């Protein structure tokens, strides 16, 4: 008798409601996608800050207020920066596929996405560097020259040192921009959270996946901005 009632009781029991975190896609793929997004952002961000700083200093040095004024070279560098900044990232990513394959060996994955991310962001950060350094009081440069400072000492000890808080804020903006570009890279096989949102959140209409990925991106942006603001205040001795 009891054995006959058990199936009836099981059938009458209400089904357990599924929560968003029960989604196998979120449980199995979100962590890996998050690691890929952070890897893209960190690697491309470090390369962008390094090469963007060098390009920005080259723009300043060859510009009107530079120590090595060269209008022709400045014009060439400025045009390269303008062209790089005006190129839409999706188009740039597709156009750089041959170079990406040559450097990385593939055009898919987060490692491949770092190539167009870096190349696309270097001109953006270089222009921010130029603007920040040009805002440094020229009187401080003249004072350093009167004290016999060398060109290297003026560049790093005066210009970069005085503009460091703004450079850090500019780097923060650039890294957050790279984070957004890394999500866009998922549309063409770059992996990461963007790929997860497109494949499952959009194409398979999983609203919970889409919402979770948006929340993750917002949280990461908030953390990056907080760290950037703290570091900028720490080095600001004005």
PDB file of C-alpha atoms in Angstrom:
ATOM      1  CA  UNK A   1       0.000   0.000   0.000  1.00  0.00           C
ATOM      2  CA  UNK A   2       2.801   2.367   0.986  1.00  0.00           C
ATOM      3  CA  UNK A   3       4.690   1.515  -2.190  1.00  0.00           C
ATOM      4  CA  UNK A   4       1.660   2.585  -4.232  1.00  0.00           C
ATOM      5  CA  UNK A   5       1.404   5.923  -2.414  1.00  0.00           C
ATOM      6  CA  UNK A   6       5.044   6.900  -2.936  1.00  0.00           C
ATOM      7  CA  UNK A   7       4.763   7.615  -6.704  1.00  0.00           C
ATOM      8  CA  UNK A   8       1.573   9.580  -6.088  1.00  0.00           C
ATOM      9  CA  UNK A   9       3.261  11.672  -3.401  1.00  0.00           C
ATOM     10  CA  UNK A  10       6.253  12.318  -5.628  1.00  0.00           C
ATOM     11  CA  UNK A  11       3.994  13.396  -8.466  1.00  0.00           C
ATOM     12  CA  UNK A  12       2.018  15.698  -6.194  1.00  0.00           C
ATOM     13  CA  UNK A  13       5.159  17.408  -4.817  1.00  0.00           C
ATOM     14  CA  UNK A  14       5.713  20.827  -6.429  1.00  0.00           C
ATOM     15  CA  UNK A  15       8.827  21.076  -8.620  1.00  0.00           C
ATOM     16  CA  UNK A  16      11.782  22.922  -7.105  1.00  0.00           C
ATOM     17  CA  UNK A  17      12.146  26.390  -8.622  1.00  0.00           C
ATOM     18  CA  UNK A  18      15.433  26.910 -10.480  1.00  0.00           C
ATOM     19  CA  UNK A  19      17.534  29.885  -9.519  1.00  0.00           C
ATOM     20  CA  UNK A  20      19.916  31.743 -11.816  1.00  0.00           C
ATOM     21  CA  UNK A  21      22.985  30.219 -10.222  1.00  0.00           C
ATOM     22  CA  UNK A  22      21.641  26.737 -11.030  1.00  0.00           C
ATOM     23  CA  UNK A  23      22.305  27.381 -14.716  1.00  0.00           C
ATOM     24  CA  UNK A  24      25.066  24.937 -15.808  1.00  0.00           C
ATOM     25  CA  UNK A  25      26.477  27.562 -18.179  1.00  0.00           C
ATOM     26  CA  UNK A  26      27.100  29.946 -15.281  1.00  0.00           C
ATOM     27  CA  UNK A  27      28.475  27.219 -13.022  1.00  0.00           C
ATOM     28  CA  UNK A  28      30.853  25.665 -15.554  1.00  0.00           C
ATOM     29  CA  UNK A  29      31.828  28.446 -17.938  1.00  0.00           C
ATOM     30  CA  UNK A  30      31.652  31.763 -16.094  1.00  0.00           C
ATOM     31  CA  UNK A  31      34.855  31.230 -14.108  1.00  0.00           C
ATOM     32  CA  UNK A  32      36.896  30.298 -17.174  1.00  0.00           C
ATOM     33  CA  UNK A  33      35.432  33.199 -19.171  1.00  0.00           C
ATOM     34  CA  UNK A  34      36.268  35.598 -16.338  1.00  0.00           C
ATOM     35  CA  UNK A  35      39.896  34.410 -16.276  1.00  0.00           C
ATOM     36  CA  UNK A  36      40.142  34.944 -20.044  1.00  0.00           C
ATOM     37  CA  UNK A  37      38.719  38.468 -19.781  1.00  0.00           C
ATOM     38  CA  UNK A  38      41.082  39.415 -16.965  1.00  0.00           C
ATOM     39  CA  UNK A  39      44.031  37.911 -18.857  1.00  0.00           C
ATOM     40  CA  UNK A  40      43.205  39.928 -21.976  1.00  0.00           C
ATOM     41  CA  UNK A  41      42.822  43.108 -19.966  1.00  0.00           C
ATOM     42  CA  UNK A  42      45.990  42.709 -17.895  1.00  0.00           C
ATOM     43  CA  UNK A  43      48.303  41.669 -20.752  1.00  0.00           C
ATOM     44  CA  UNK A  44      47.040  44.207 -23.284  1.00  0.00           C
ATOM     45  CA  UNK A  45      46.841  46.894 -20.576  1.00  0.00           C
ATOM     46  CA  UNK A  46      50.469  46.420 -19.539  1.00  0.00           C
ATOM     47  CA  UNK A  47      51.692  46.506 -23.147  1.00  0.00           C
ATOM     48  CA  UNK A  48      49.518  49.514 -23.942  1.00  0.00           C
ATOM     49  CA  UNK A  49      50.821  51.539 -20.996  1.00  0.00           C
ATOM     50  CA  UNK A  50      54.445  50.673 -21.849  1.00  0.00           C
ATOM     51  CA  UNK A  51      54.353  51.426 -25.578  1.00  0.00           C
ATOM     52  CA  UNK A  52      51.745  54.169 -25.278  1.00  0.00           C
ATOM     53  CA  UNK A  53      53.936  56.010 -22.777  1.00  0.00           C
ATOM     54  CA  UNK A  54      56.921  55.760 -25.125  1.00  0.00           C
ATOM     55  CA  UNK A  55      54.884  57.019 -28.079  1.00  0.00           C
ATOM     56  CA  UNK A  56      53.398  59.839 -26.016  1.00  0.00           C
ATOM     57  CA  UNK A  57      56.849  60.937 -24.865  1.00  0.00           C
ATOM     58  CA  UNK A  58      58.043  60.849 -28.482  1.00  0.00           C
ATOM     59  CA  UNK A  59      55.143  63.149 -29.419  1.00  0.00           C
ATOM     60  CA  UNK A  60      56.039  65.564 -26.632  1.00  0.00           C
ATOM     61  CA  UNK A  61      59.770  65.515 -27.388  1.00  0.00           C
ATOM     62  CA  UNK A  62      59.299  66.278 -31.082  1.00  0.00           C
ATOM     63  CA  UNK A  63      56.458  68.771 -30.585  1.00  0.00           C
ATOM     64  CA  UNK A  64      56.547  72.548 -30.179  1.00  0.00           C
ATOM     65  CA  UNK A  65      57.566  72.415 -26.507  1.00  0.00           C
ATOM     66  CA  UNK A  66      59.835  69.406 -26.877  1.00  0.00           C
ATOM     67  CA  UNK A  67      63.567  69.202 -26.352  1.00  0.00           C
ATOM     68  CA  UNK A  68      64.100  67.657 -29.780  1.00  0.00           C
ATOM     69  CA  UNK A  69      61.718  69.650 -31.951  1.00  0.00           C
ATOM     70  CA  UNK A  70      61.108  67.963 -35.280  1.00  0.00           C
ATOM     71  CA  UNK A  71      57.892  69.118 -36.989  1.00  0.00           C
ATOM     72  CA  UNK A  72      58.093  66.487 -39.739  1.00  0.00           C
ATOM     73  CA  UNK A  73      58.550  63.574 -37.349  1.00  0.00           C
ATOM     74  CA  UNK A  74      55.878  64.959 -35.025  1.00  0.00           C
ATOM     75  CA  UNK A  75      53.435  65.187 -37.936  1.00  0.00           C
ATOM     76  CA  UNK A  76      54.091  61.555 -38.936  1.00  0.00           C
ATOM     77  CA  UNK A  77      53.674  60.297 -35.358  1.00  0.00           C
ATOM     78  CA  UNK A  78      50.559  62.413 -34.873  1.00  0.00           C
ATOM     79  CA  UNK A  79      48.958  61.036 -38.028  1.00  0.00           C
ATOM     80  CA  UNK A  80      49.708  57.466 -36.940  1.00  0.00           C
ATOM     81  CA  UNK A  81      48.013  58.194 -33.615  1.00  0.00           C
ATOM     82  CA  UNK A  82      45.009  59.809 -35.295  1.00  0.00           C
ATOM     83  CA  UNK A  83      44.530  56.897 -37.688  1.00  0.00           C
ATOM     84  CA  UNK A  84      44.876  54.355 -34.881  1.00  0.00           C
ATOM     85  CA  UNK A  85      42.335  56.169 -32.707  1.00  0.00           C
ATOM     86  CA  UNK A  86      39.790  56.486 -35.510  1.00  0.00           C
ATOM     87  CA  UNK A  87      39.773  52.797 -36.446  1.00  0.00           C
ATOM     88  CA  UNK A  88      36.703  50.892 -35.090  1.00  0.00           C
ATOM     89  CA  UNK A  89      37.892  47.979 -32.985  1.00  0.00           C
ATOM     90  CA  UNK A  90      35.913  45.269 -34.793  1.00  0.00           C
ATOM     91  CA  UNK A  91      37.338  46.360 -38.156  1.00  0.00           C
ATOM     92  CA  UNK A  92      40.829  46.595 -36.671  1.00  0.00           C
ATOM     93  CA  UNK A  93      40.549  43.114 -35.195  1.00  0.00           C
ATOM     94  CA  UNK A  94      39.578  41.601 -38.547  1.00  0.00           C
ATOM     95  CA  UNK A  95      42.202  43.595 -40.471  1.00  0.00           C
ATOM     96  CA  UNK A  96      44.963  42.419 -38.111  1.00  0.00           C
ATOM     97  CA  UNK A  97      44.153  38.703 -38.402  1.00  0.00           C
ATOM     98  CA  UNK A  98      47.250  37.976 -40.586  1.00  0.00           C
ATOM     99  CA  UNK A  99      49.520  39.808 -38.121  1.00  0.00           C
ATOM    100  CA  UNK A 100      47.817  38.093 -35.191  1.00  0.00           C
ATOM    101  CA  UNK A 101      48.387  34.670 -36.734  1.00  0.00           C
ATOM    102  CA  UNK A 102      52.013  35.536 -37.405  1.00  0.00           C
ATOM    103  CA  UNK A 103      52.632  36.674 -33.824  1.00  0.00           C
ATOM    104  CA  UNK A 104      50.478  34.230 -31.858  1.00  0.00           C
ATOM    105  CA  UNK A 105      49.924  31.347 -34.290  1.00  0.00           C
ATOM    106  CA  UNK A 106      46.130  31.632 -34.241  1.00  0.00           C
ATOM    107  CA  UNK A 107      43.387  34.215 -34.626  1.00  0.00           C
ATOM    108  CA  UNK A 108      41.162  32.704 -31.914  1.00  0.00           C
ATOM    109  CA  UNK A 109      41.342  32.829 -28.142  1.00  0.00           C
ATOM    110  CA  UNK A 110      42.274  35.483 -25.614  1.00  0.00           C
ATOM    111  CA  UNK A 111      45.966  35.431 -26.563  1.00  0.00           C
ATOM    112  CA  UNK A 112      45.099  36.354 -30.147  1.00  0.00           C
ATOM    113  CA  UNK A 113      42.713  39.083 -28.971  1.00  0.00           C
ATOM    114  CA  UNK A 114      45.573  40.772 -27.080  1.00  0.00           C
ATOM    115  CA  UNK A 115      47.226  41.781 -30.376  1.00  0.00           C
ATOM    116  CA  UNK A 116      44.453  44.033 -31.755  1.00  0.00           C
ATOM    117  CA  UNK A 117      43.564  45.179 -28.245  1.00  0.00           C
ATOM    118  CA  UNK A 118      47.092  46.447 -27.698  1.00  0.00           C
ATOM    119  CA  UNK A 119      47.553  47.950 -31.160  1.00  0.00           C
ATOM    120  CA  UNK A 120      44.187  49.692 -30.956  1.00  0.00           C
ATOM    121  CA  UNK A 121      44.751  51.128 -27.468  1.00  0.00           C
ATOM    122  CA  UNK A 122      48.352  52.365 -27.819  1.00  0.00           C
ATOM    123  CA  UNK A 123      47.402  55.473 -29.888  1.00  0.00           C
ATOM    124  CA  UNK A 124      44.566  56.241 -27.471  1.00  0.00           C
ATOM    125  CA  UNK A 125      46.845  56.195 -24.424  1.00  0.00           C
ATOM    126  CA  UNK A 126      49.673  57.973 -26.274  1.00  0.00           C
ATOM    127  CA  UNK A 127      47.442  60.980 -26.927  1.00  0.00           C
ATOM    128  CA  UNK A 128      46.397  61.053 -23.277  1.00  0.00           C
ATOM    129  CA  UNK A 129      50.063  60.966 -22.270  1.00  0.00           C
ATOM    130  CA  UNK A 130      50.864  63.854 -24.606  1.00  0.00           C
ATOM    131  CA  UNK A 131      48.025  65.941 -23.185  1.00  0.00           C
ATOM    132  CA  UNK A 132      49.002  65.202 -19.568  1.00  0.00           C
ATOM    133  CA  UNK A 133      52.674  66.050 -20.045  1.00  0.00           C
ATOM    134  CA  UNK A 134      51.954  69.203 -22.027  1.00  0.00           C
ATOM    135  CA  UNK A 135      49.943  70.435 -19.040  1.00  0.00           C
ATOM    136  CA  UNK A 136      53.045  70.372 -16.814  1.00  0.00           C
ATOM    137  CA  UNK A 137      54.180  73.891 -15.883  1.00  0.00           C
ATOM    138  CA  UNK A 138      56.925  74.850 -18.323  1.00  0.00           C
ATOM    139  CA  UNK A 139      58.625  76.864 -15.571  1.00  0.00           C
ATOM    140  CA  UNK A 140      59.611  73.636 -13.836  1.00  0.00           C
ATOM    141  CA  UNK A 141      61.324  72.446 -17.014  1.00  0.00           C
ATOM    142  CA  UNK A 142      63.202  75.744 -17.318  1.00  0.00           C
ATOM    143  CA  UNK A 143      64.277  75.529 -13.676  1.00  0.00           C
ATOM    144  CA  UNK A 144      65.618  72.018 -14.239  1.00  0.00           C
ATOM    145  CA  UNK A 145      67.519  73.204 -17.322  1.00  0.00           C
ATOM    146  CA  UNK A 146      69.103  76.039 -15.340  1.00  0.00           C
ATOM    147  CA  UNK A 147      70.267  73.503 -12.760  1.00  0.00           C
ATOM    148  CA  UNK A 148      72.002  71.511 -15.496  1.00  0.00           C
ATOM    149  CA  UNK A 149      69.572  68.592 -15.743  1.00  0.00           C
ATOM    150  CA  UNK A 150      70.011  66.269 -18.705  1.00  0.00           C
ATOM    151  CA  UNK A 151      67.279  65.485 -21.214  1.00  0.00           C
ATOM    152  CA  UNK A 152      66.607  62.131 -19.575  1.00  0.00           C
ATOM    153  CA  UNK A 153      66.353  63.726 -16.135  1.00  0.00           C
ATOM    154  CA  UNK A 154      63.925  66.324 -17.425  1.00  0.00           C
ATOM    155  CA  UNK A 155      61.759  63.692 -19.135  1.00  0.00           C
ATOM    156  CA  UNK A 156      61.512  61.266 -16.222  1.00  0.00           C
ATOM    157  CA  UNK A 157      62.356  63.443 -13.221  1.00  0.00           C
ATOM    158  CA  UNK A 158      60.250  66.464 -14.150  1.00  0.00           C
ATOM    159  CA  UNK A 159      57.697  65.781 -16.882  1.00  0.00           C
ATOM    160  CA  UNK A 160      56.651  62.208 -16.020  1.00  0.00           C
ATOM    161  CA  UNK A 161      56.945  62.782 -12.273  1.00  0.00           C
ATOM    162  CA  UNK A 162      54.773  65.905 -12.312  1.00  0.00           C
ATOM    163  CA  UNK A 163      52.200  64.351 -14.646  1.00  0.00           C
ATOM    164  CA  UNK A 164      52.142  60.972 -12.860  1.00  0.00           C
ATOM    165  CA  UNK A 165      48.709  61.363 -11.176  1.00  0.00           C
ATOM    166  CA  UNK A 166      47.111  62.283 -14.509  1.00  0.00           C
ATOM    167  CA  UNK A 167      49.012  59.481 -16.266  1.00  0.00           C
ATOM    168  CA  UNK A 168      47.622  56.979 -13.765  1.00  0.00           C
ATOM    169  CA  UNK A 169      44.101  58.309 -14.240  1.00  0.00           C
ATOM    170  CA  UNK A 170      44.574  58.072 -18.010  1.00  0.00           C
ATOM    171  CA  UNK A 171      45.848  54.510 -17.641  1.00  0.00           C
ATOM    172  CA  UNK A 172      42.756  53.683 -15.587  1.00  0.00           C
ATOM    173  CA  UNK A 173      40.483  55.014 -18.331  1.00  0.00           C
ATOM    174  CA  UNK A 174      42.470  53.054 -20.936  1.00  0.00           C
ATOM    175  CA  UNK A 175      42.276  49.779 -19.013  1.00  0.00           C
ATOM    176  CA  UNK A 176      38.517  50.171 -18.555  1.00  0.00           C
ATOM    177  CA  UNK A 177      38.226  50.829 -22.284  1.00  0.00           C
ATOM    178  CA  UNK A 178      40.251  47.669 -22.945  1.00  0.00           C
ATOM    179  CA  UNK A 179      37.867  45.734 -20.717  1.00  0.00           C
ATOM    180  CA  UNK A 180      34.976  46.867 -22.907  1.00  0.00           C
ATOM    181  CA  UNK A 181      36.918  46.003 -26.059  1.00  0.00           C
ATOM    182  CA  UNK A 182      37.717  42.553 -24.641  1.00  0.00           C
ATOM    183  CA  UNK A 183      33.993  41.893 -24.290  1.00  0.00           C
ATOM    184  CA  UNK A 184      33.572  43.005 -27.904  1.00  0.00           C
ATOM    185  CA  UNK A 185      36.343  40.607 -28.942  1.00  0.00           C
ATOM    186  CA  UNK A 186      34.070  37.729 -27.980  1.00  0.00           C
ATOM    187  CA  UNK A 187      32.024  38.450 -31.101  1.00  0.00           C
ATOM    188  CA  UNK A 188      34.876  37.200 -33.299  1.00  0.00           C
ATOM    189  CA  UNK A 189      36.206  34.323 -31.237  1.00  0.00           C
ATOM    190  CA  UNK A 190      38.199  36.206 -28.656  1.00  0.00           C
ATOM    191  CA  UNK A 191      36.741  34.295 -25.720  1.00  0.00           C
ATOM    192  CA  UNK A 192      36.010  35.787 -22.332  1.00  0.00           C
ATOM    193  CA  UNK A 193      32.843  37.097 -20.750  1.00  0.00           C
ATOM    194  CA  UNK A 194      31.770  38.774 -23.984  1.00  0.00           C
ATOM    195  CA  UNK A 195      31.847  35.464 -25.830  1.00  0.00           C
ATOM    196  CA  UNK A 196      29.761  33.893 -23.058  1.00  0.00           C
ATOM    197  CA  UNK A 197      27.185  36.690 -23.240  1.00  0.00           C
ATOM    198  CA  UNK A 198      26.873  36.442 -27.018  1.00  0.00           C
ATOM    199  CA  UNK A 199      26.786  32.650 -27.336  1.00  0.00           C
ATOM    200  CA  UNK A 200      24.448  31.914 -24.465  1.00  0.00           C
ATOM    201  CA  UNK A 201      22.908  35.160 -23.274  1.00  0.00           C
ATOM    202  CA  UNK A 202      21.972  36.488 -26.727  1.00  0.00           C
ATOM    203  CA  UNK A 203      21.937  33.616 -29.222  1.00  0.00           C
ATOM    204  CA  UNK A 204      20.281  31.105 -26.840  1.00  0.00           C
ATOM    205  CA  UNK A 205      18.175  33.714 -25.047  1.00  0.00           C
ATOM    206  CA  UNK A 206      19.492  32.941 -21.552  1.00  0.00           C
ATOM    207  CA  UNK A 207      18.562  36.101 -19.709  1.00  0.00           C
ATOM    208  CA  UNK A 208      20.282  35.007 -16.494  1.00  0.00           C
ATOM    209  CA  UNK A 209      23.616  34.549 -18.305  1.00  0.00           C
ATOM    210  CA  UNK A 210      23.318  37.987 -19.897  1.00  0.00           C
ATOM    211  CA  UNK A 211      22.492  39.684 -16.586  1.00  0.00           C
ATOM    212  CA  UNK A 212      25.292  37.905 -14.705  1.00  0.00           C
ATOM    213  CA  UNK A 213      27.900  38.847 -17.318  1.00  0.00           C
ATOM    214  CA  UNK A 214      26.807  42.489 -17.208  1.00  0.00           C
ATOM    215  CA  UNK A 215      27.030  42.497 -13.407  1.00  0.00           C
ATOM    216  CA  UNK A 216      30.512  40.939 -13.535  1.00  0.00           C
ATOM    217  CA  UNK A 217      31.750  43.580 -15.987  1.00  0.00           C
ATOM    218  CA  UNK A 218      30.292  46.406 -13.876  1.00  0.00           C
ATOM    219  CA  UNK A 219      31.967  45.048 -10.727  1.00  0.00           C
ATOM    220  CA  UNK A 220      35.353  44.731 -12.475  1.00  0.00           C
ATOM    221  CA  UNK A 221      35.080  48.289 -13.815  1.00  0.00           C
ATOM    222  CA  UNK A 222      34.285  49.552 -10.331  1.00  0.00           C
ATOM    223  CA  UNK A 223      37.307  47.777  -8.837  1.00  0.00           C
ATOM    224  CA  UNK A 224      39.657  49.094 -11.548  1.00  0.00           C
ATOM    225  CA  UNK A 225      38.380  52.660 -11.090  1.00  0.00           C
ATOM    226  CA  UNK A 226      38.733  52.413  -7.298  1.00  0.00           C
ATOM    227  CA  UNK A 227      42.323  51.145  -7.531  1.00  0.00           C
ATOM    228  CA  UNK A 228      43.222  53.788 -10.096  1.00  0.00           C
ATOM    229  CA  UNK A 229      41.824  56.609  -7.960  1.00  0.00           C
ATOM    230  CA  UNK A 230      43.657  55.331  -4.869  1.00  0.00           C
ATOM    231  CA  UNK A 231      46.984  55.056  -6.706  1.00  0.00           C
ATOM    232  CA  UNK A 232      46.552  58.482  -8.289  1.00  0.00           C
ATOM    233  CA  UNK A 233      45.965  60.095  -4.894  1.00  0.00           C
ATOM    234  CA  UNK A 234      48.916  58.207  -3.428  1.00  0.00           C
ATOM    235  CA  UNK A 235      51.432  59.637  -5.919  1.00  0.00           C
ATOM    236  CA  UNK A 236      49.942  63.138  -5.934  1.00  0.00           C
ATOM    237  CA  UNK A 237      52.250  65.309  -3.828  1.00  0.00           C
ATOM    238  CA  UNK A 238      50.873  68.688  -4.873  1.00  0.00           C
TER     239      UNK A 238
END
